[in-house]
Amino acid sequence: MYPRMNPFGSAIDQSLAKSLPLLPGNTFNFNVGSDRFHVSKHWTIKNGLPLLADRDFPRNKPGIGGNEPPPWALQKMPADCSIYPKGQGPRIPSYVAFDKQVLTFEGYYQAPIPESAAENFRVHQCKIFYYLEDDTVQVLEPKTFNSGMPQGNLIRRHRIPMDPPCDEEYYTVQHFNVGCEITLYGKTFFICSCDAFTRNFLNRIGIRVAENMEMPPDMATEKRKDIKRSLFARKPHECRDTRGPFLSHDRHVLRFWAYWDDRCNLYGDLREFVLHYFLSDDTMEIRETIKPNSGYDSFPCFLRRGKVMKDPSKLIPLPGVESPQTILNVFGSIHGTKNKKAHFLVDNLGLGARDIIYYSDKDLAIGAVINALGRAFILARCDEFTQQYYKERYGIEDFTPLELTKSEMPVDPPRPDTPPYAGWGTEEDSLVSWKTLEMKPHVKDYRKFAEKEKDVLRFDAKLYNPLQKVNRDRRFTINYYMADDTTQVYENLHPNTGLPKGNFFFRGRVKKAGYQPELGNKPEYYEPKEFFVGNILNINSFDFQLLEGDEFTYSYMERNKEMFPAADICICLNKIREAFGPLQAEDILKCFAENDTRLQGVMDLRNFRSLLLQISKCALNEHEIQTICRCYAAHAPSPGVDFLTLQAIVQTELRKFQFDKFLLERVEYTLRHRDPCRSGNVDRETLRAILKGAKLPLDKALLDFLVDKFPTGDDCNRVPYCQLLKFLDWEDNPASVAKPTAIKCIFDWILPQPPLKIICVNYRAFLDDVCPNIKCALPAVVCCCNERKSCPQHPQTCQSQFSPDQNGYCPEENAQEIGMEECPPQEPVTIYVSVLVST
């Protein structure tokens, strides 16, 4: 300390001034006579680090709020350089070199307790952390349960100054070592041990570390632990871990069907049960199978879940009579007193325990007798999981069920016959009301209704052999609903007949002819397999013959051929193979070749049908013939997209939004920029992106369709953009103006439509499947010129109109459609037939 000069020139010792009592006349005001009252600097820089300056001493240099000390005053100058020598190599900051490196020490400090007679001090065990990156120290005291003292973060992390007179310095790594005492803010910590990392680090920097010492125990903490341990039994009951079987066999249940023959007793009966054995805890339950009108109460649980003893005479004692452990002898009172505890010995060997044997999975087998509380249950059969379990566990292979003889089988009481249908409501509702006294609706198959709600089979029909002439021309539409197996008959319009159109038979299930309710016969309803072309159905005493079905009906029946045998092509071909019989291969081919004058492998549908009926000897019905014709139909190739209509629609949209030739030139400039080779073609994705970027006023679906379907200009599936721009130019190359229409309708116009009717049949492929041993020299290409459609020999005219050789993709408006020439008669071709004989 140095004396401070007051304004009157006398030196006043600050420590002396602070030690005087606070009485009037004993205080000194050091600011009397001063003319500078600036705030002192609290921060300073020492050794390149910003530190908090000590306010008990004047500053090392004069500044704002500081006075120059007298020359005779003693000053403490901190070291200007570090005590460690500089190393070799690049300088790395400490926060990088020692990042996340902490020295850990364990120690304790003693806190005096003068107000307690039981103890004089208490030991506080602490952990001291020294962070190498910034020389900060943190002290933690682990929390103890119910200690009554604040514990946890005892000293927060920061640089801790040393005690005076070295308070200008801070604790460094050299001050911490095992067996040392350090004083932190008045508390003296004794370091007992450190971890392996701390020991290795100190040894590397040349500090020798002593061996770890034991931490002294805290008597108060040990006393609380003894009190806590005294609350529990010193010798607890034996603990058995049953989690292993539970985890490995949870929800694994063995199921046996058993019966109990109690007919030897009065009013006894042969009763059936289901035995469940739970593998998770080796318990068993027995449930009774109660038949309707048996006279027994509806208590299905005959024996609740639990362990079943093999010897029922040794019943389980009541709770408290026996315990898992036996007490051998007791010293003093059993319950003990306040001053004297009870002492006893426990039989750990279990000499006095009773051996109770319970049923296990080893005792269960088909034919075994289970004695469940005096009742003998005979196991008759088991389920698949039980069989698999015994195969893997015990290697049992024989699971023959135990069947009762006729004398042992219980005799069921005679059931009354179902009364005939009275005619009120539906038969299903009447049957449910007869089975039970409670009025319950008939349960429908809602899953089938949801899956097949829109599946409706439609057939055109007529009356079969009507007596009146007016009924011969009547036509009907028969709808069969797959969702609920109902049928509806609708009569079509007949002009100038006086017969109204509408529902001829309302939707409902149709019974077959011959049902007589007075005789008690069960009604038979029409099934889906009985609906096929050519079949005769009796609906409401009217005979209907199915003439033809729509495209959905044929496709649906072919997809579900397991329900419709007449639509199964395999069954139809097998019938034809059986009908061919002794006919030779030459005769079969000759029959078909006589009706094919051009020898193209294609035959007219009418000739093919008559020839098929002749060869098969009428073994096929009309629907089976339709199935064969649909399977081997010779369809012409698709005529392609109608680009004339597409051009008219696109140019109409461009004309409506004034997307003129000037804007198309900008699109052409962009396309030529993306075509550096000047090939005149761009790929479709690039073209799609450029047209969308140019904001072509077309619907997104229409634009994608135009880009995807436009003809290619080379082998790389690229589009000639010059011809596309001419296709879009409505000023120089105009097309007819299209009417505004929805996009969905546009696609229906420009997309090719599939043929609705079959005209020709490819009998060459039909013979290859029916008679695989026939090999003929007919051409493999099928020609359908009679249909006035495209074929490989005669490509369609509209396809040639968009060839790159012509000037543009769009023909003139007055261009007439060029007729297609028919194939000229070909010269006779010699047919070579070879029959493959299998050895």
PDB file of N, CA and C in Angstrom, residues 267-312:
ATOM      1  N   TYR A 267     -77.493 -87.056 -15.023  1.00  0.00           N
ATOM      2  CA  TYR A 267     -77.628 -85.875 -15.875  1.00  0.00           C
ATOM      3  C   TYR A 267     -76.293 -85.459 -16.499  1.00  0.00           C
ATOM      4  N   GLY A 268     -75.401 -86.394 -16.599  1.00  0.00           N
ATOM      5  CA  GLY A 268     -74.122 -86.083 -17.235  1.00  0.00           C
ATOM      6  C   GLY A 268     -74.245 -86.072 -18.749  1.00  0.00           C
ATOM      7  N   ASP A 269     -73.217 -85.536 -19.389  1.00  0.00           N
ATOM      8  CA  ASP A 269     -73.250 -85.400 -20.832  1.00  0.00           C
ATOM      9  C   ASP A 269     -71.819 -85.380 -21.359  1.00  0.00           C
ATOM     10  N   LEU A 270     -71.674 -85.563 -22.662  1.00  0.00           N
ATOM     11  CA  LEU A 270     -70.374 -85.477 -23.329  1.00  0.00           C
ATOM     12  C   LEU A 270     -70.205 -84.035 -23.814  1.00  0.00           C
ATOM     13  N   ARG A 271     -69.307 -83.318 -23.177  1.00  0.00           N
ATOM     14  CA  ARG A 271     -69.165 -81.890 -23.422  1.00  0.00           C
ATOM     15  C   ARG A 271     -67.807 -81.616 -24.062  1.00  0.00           C
ATOM     16  N   GLU A 272     -67.786 -80.636 -24.947  1.00  0.00           N
ATOM     17  CA  GLU A 272     -66.588 -80.282 -25.699  1.00  0.00           C
ATOM     18  C   GLU A 272     -65.972 -79.005 -25.130  1.00  0.00           C
ATOM     19  N   PHE A 273     -64.631 -78.969 -25.138  1.00  0.00           N
ATOM     20  CA  PHE A 273     -63.887 -77.852 -24.572  1.00  0.00           C
ATOM     21  C   PHE A 273     -62.700 -77.515 -25.485  1.00  0.00           C
ATOM     22  N   VAL A 274     -62.137 -76.341 -25.236  1.00  0.00           N
ATOM     23  CA  VAL A 274     -60.908 -75.884 -25.890  1.00  0.00           C
ATOM     24  C   VAL A 274     -59.917 -75.524 -24.796  1.00  0.00           C
ATOM     25  N   LEU A 275     -58.756 -76.183 -24.808  1.00  0.00           N
ATOM     26  CA  LEU A 275     -57.724 -75.975 -23.791  1.00  0.00           C
ATOM     27  C   LEU A 275     -56.629 -75.090 -24.370  1.00  0.00           C
ATOM     28  N   HIS A 276     -56.322 -74.008 -23.674  1.00  0.00           N
ATOM     29  CA  HIS A 276     -55.267 -73.069 -24.070  1.00  0.00           C
ATOM     30  C   HIS A 276     -54.129 -73.152 -23.055  1.00  0.00           C
ATOM     31  N   TYR A 277     -52.917 -73.376 -23.565  1.00  0.00           N
ATOM     32  CA  TYR A 277     -51.726 -73.415 -22.716  1.00  0.00           C
ATOM     33  C   TYR A 277     -50.824 -72.261 -23.134  1.00  0.00           C
ATOM     34  N   PHE A 278     -50.560 -71.339 -22.201  1.00  0.00           N
ATOM     35  CA  PHE A 278     -49.775 -70.138 -22.468  1.00  0.00           C
ATOM     36  C   PHE A 278     -48.309 -70.427 -22.150  1.00  0.00           C
ATOM     37  N   LEU A 279     -47.472 -70.352 -23.169  1.00  0.00           N
ATOM     38  CA  LEU A 279     -46.053 -70.654 -22.997  1.00  0.00           C
ATOM     39  C   LEU A 279     -45.299 -69.548 -22.282  1.00  0.00           C
ATOM     40  N   SER A 280     -45.846 -68.358 -22.207  1.00  0.00           N
ATOM     41  CA  SER A 280     -45.124 -67.258 -21.569  1.00  0.00           C
ATOM     42  C   SER A 280     -44.988 -67.447 -20.069  1.00  0.00           C
ATOM     43  N   ASP A 281     -45.988 -68.022 -19.396  1.00  0.00           N
ATOM     44  CA  ASP A 281     -45.930 -68.217 -17.938  1.00  0.00           C
ATOM     45  C   ASP A 281     -46.413 -69.598 -17.504  1.00  0.00           C
ATOM     46  N   ASP A 282     -46.540 -70.549 -18.459  1.00  0.00           N
ATOM     47  CA  ASP A 282     -46.911 -71.935 -18.144  1.00  0.00           C
ATOM     48  C   ASP A 282     -48.250 -72.002 -17.419  1.00  0.00           C
ATOM     49  N   THR A 283     -49.205 -71.205 -17.871  1.00  0.00           N
ATOM     50  CA  THR A 283     -50.550 -71.251 -17.303  1.00  0.00           C
ATOM     51  C   THR A 283     -51.504 -71.892 -18.305  1.00  0.00           C
ATOM     52  N   MET A 284     -52.699 -72.215 -17.824  1.00  0.00           N
ATOM     53  CA  MET A 284     -53.654 -72.962 -18.636  1.00  0.00           C
ATOM     54  C   MET A 284     -55.052 -72.434 -18.349  1.00  0.00           C
ATOM     55  N   GLU A 285     -55.886 -72.424 -19.401  1.00  0.00           N
ATOM     56  CA  GLU A 285     -57.291 -72.105 -19.231  1.00  0.00           C
ATOM     57  C   GLU A 285     -58.119 -73.058 -20.098  1.00  0.00           C
ATOM     58  N   ILE A 286     -59.333 -73.316 -19.672  1.00  0.00           N
ATOM     59  CA  ILE A 286     -60.231 -74.241 -20.373  1.00  0.00           C
ATOM     60  C   ILE A 286     -61.526 -73.509 -20.639  1.00  0.00           C
ATOM     61  N   ARG A 287     -61.932 -73.502 -21.915  1.00  0.00           N
ATOM     62  CA  ARG A 287     -63.162 -72.841 -22.330  1.00  0.00           C
ATOM     63  C   ARG A 287     -64.101 -73.877 -22.945  1.00  0.00           C
ATOM     64  N   GLU A 288     -65.367 -73.753 -22.635  1.00  0.00           N
ATOM     65  CA  GLU A 288     -66.360 -74.708 -23.104  1.00  0.00           C
ATOM     66  C   GLU A 288     -66.975 -74.234 -24.407  1.00  0.00           C
ATOM     67  N   THR A 289     -67.159 -75.186 -25.317  1.00  0.00           N
ATOM     68  CA  THR A 289     -67.838 -74.916 -26.578  1.00  0.00           C
ATOM     69  C   THR A 289     -69.322 -75.204 -26.389  1.00  0.00           C
ATOM     70  N   ILE A 290     -70.095 -74.157 -26.274  1.00  0.00           N
ATOM     71  CA  ILE A 290     -71.517 -74.296 -25.978  1.00  0.00           C
ATOM     72  C   ILE A 290     -72.290 -74.274 -27.287  1.00  0.00           C
ATOM     73  N   LYS A 291     -73.025 -75.296 -27.536  1.00  0.00           N
ATOM     74  CA  LYS A 291     -73.850 -75.385 -28.733  1.00  0.00           C
ATOM     75  C   LYS A 291     -75.179 -74.696 -28.503  1.00  0.00           C
ATOM     76  N   PRO A 292     -75.792 -74.211 -29.555  1.00  0.00           N
ATOM     77  CA  PRO A 292     -77.103 -73.565 -29.369  1.00  0.00           C
ATOM     78  C   PRO A 292     -78.160 -74.581 -28.937  1.00  0.00           C
ATOM     79  N   ASN A 293     -79.014 -74.111 -28.074  1.00  0.00           N
ATOM     80  CA  ASN A 293     -80.120 -74.915 -27.543  1.00  0.00           C
ATOM     81  C   ASN A 293     -79.625 -76.165 -26.807  1.00  0.00           C
ATOM     82  N   SER A 294     -78.451 -76.045 -26.175  1.00  0.00           N
ATOM     83  CA  SER A 294     -77.927 -77.189 -25.417  1.00  0.00           C
ATOM     84  C   SER A 294     -78.483 -77.246 -24.006  1.00  0.00           C
ATOM     85  N   GLY A 295     -79.012 -76.146 -23.501  1.00  0.00           N
ATOM     86  CA  GLY A 295     -79.553 -76.132 -22.154  1.00  0.00           C
ATOM     87  C   GLY A 295     -78.558 -75.711 -21.101  1.00  0.00           C
ATOM     88  N   TYR A 296     -77.287 -75.527 -21.460  1.00  0.00           N
ATOM     89  CA  TYR A 296     -76.286 -75.112 -20.482  1.00  0.00           C
ATOM     90  C   TYR A 296     -76.203 -73.597 -20.446  1.00  0.00           C
ATOM     91  N   ASP A 297     -75.795 -73.105 -19.278  1.00  0.00           N
ATOM     92  CA  ASP A 297     -75.630 -71.660 -19.132  1.00  0.00           C
ATOM     93  C   ASP A 297     -74.432 -71.192 -19.962  1.00  0.00           C
ATOM     94  N   SER A 298     -74.510 -69.965 -20.415  1.00  0.00           N
ATOM     95  CA  SER A 298     -73.474 -69.420 -21.298  1.00  0.00           C
ATOM     96  C   SER A 298     -72.305 -68.891 -20.467  1.00  0.00           C
ATOM     97  N   PHE A 299     -71.538 -69.829 -19.892  1.00  0.00           N
ATOM     98  CA  PHE A 299     -70.303 -69.487 -19.195  1.00  0.00           C
ATOM     99  C   PHE A 299     -69.155 -70.159 -19.946  1.00  0.00           C
ATOM    100  N   PRO A 300     -68.579 -69.476 -20.939  1.00  0.00           N
ATOM    101  CA  PRO A 300     -67.575 -70.166 -21.758  1.00  0.00           C
ATOM    102  C   PRO A 300     -66.293 -70.474 -21.004  1.00  0.00           C
ATOM    103  N   CYS A 301     -65.933 -69.678 -19.983  1.00  0.00           N
ATOM    104  CA  CYS A 301     -64.691 -69.917 -19.244  1.00  0.00           C
ATOM    105  C   CYS A 301     -64.960 -70.962 -18.175  1.00  0.00           C
ATOM    106  N   PHE A 302     -64.606 -72.199 -18.464  1.00  0.00           N
ATOM    107  CA  PHE A 302     -64.835 -73.279 -17.507  1.00  0.00           C
ATOM    108  C   PHE A 302     -63.789 -73.254 -16.388  1.00  0.00           C
ATOM    109  N   LEU A 303     -62.538 -72.982 -16.732  1.00  0.00           N
ATOM    110  CA  LEU A 303     -61.453 -72.884 -15.748  1.00  0.00           C
ATOM    111  C   LEU A 303     -60.624 -71.671 -16.124  1.00  0.00           C
ATOM    112  N   ARG A 304     -60.548 -70.700 -15.225  1.00  0.00           N
ATOM    113  CA  ARG A 304     -59.828 -69.480 -15.549  1.00  0.00           C
ATOM    114  C   ARG A 304     -58.327 -69.736 -15.606  1.00  0.00           C
ATOM    115  N   ARG A 305     -57.630 -68.786 -16.181  1.00  0.00           N
ATOM    116  CA  ARG A 305     -56.204 -68.950 -16.455  1.00  0.00           C
ATOM    117  C   ARG A 305     -55.401 -69.053 -15.159  1.00  0.00           C
ATOM    118  N   GLY A 306     -54.556 -70.059 -15.095  1.00  0.00           N
ATOM    119  CA  GLY A 306     -53.703 -70.290 -13.932  1.00  0.00           C
ATOM    120  C   GLY A 306     -52.972 -71.608 -14.075  1.00  0.00           C
ATOM    121  N   LYS A 307     -52.096 -71.883 -13.136  1.00  0.00           N
ATOM    122  CA  LYS A 307     -51.363 -73.141 -13.143  1.00  0.00           C
ATOM    123  C   LYS A 307     -52.240 -74.254 -12.575  1.00  0.00           C
ATOM    124  N   VAL A 308     -52.187 -75.404 -13.244  1.00  0.00           N
ATOM    125  CA  VAL A 308     -53.031 -76.538 -12.861  1.00  0.00           C
ATOM    126  C   VAL A 308     -52.134 -77.619 -12.282  1.00  0.00           C
ATOM    127  N   MET A 309     -52.463 -78.079 -11.063  1.00  0.00           N
ATOM    128  CA  MET A 309     -51.677 -79.124 -10.404  1.00  0.00           C
ATOM    129  C   MET A 309     -52.049 -80.493 -10.958  1.00  0.00           C
ATOM    130  N   LYS A 310     -51.059 -81.379 -10.989  1.00  0.00           N
ATOM    131  CA  LYS A 310     -51.338 -82.740 -11.419  1.00  0.00           C
ATOM    132  C   LYS A 310     -52.111 -83.505 -10.360  1.00  0.00           C
ATOM    133  N   ASP A 311     -51.819 -83.269  -9.082  1.00  0.00           N
ATOM    134  CA  ASP A 311     -52.509 -83.935  -7.989  1.00  0.00           C
ATOM    135  C   ASP A 311     -53.492 -82.962  -7.376  1.00  0.00           C
ATOM    136  N   PRO A 312     -54.764 -83.047  -7.702  1.00  0.00           N
ATOM    137  CA  PRO A 312     -55.714 -82.058  -7.168  1.00  0.00           C
ATOM    138  C   PRO A 312     -55.999 -82.224  -5.683  1.00  0.00           C
TER     139      PRO A 312
END
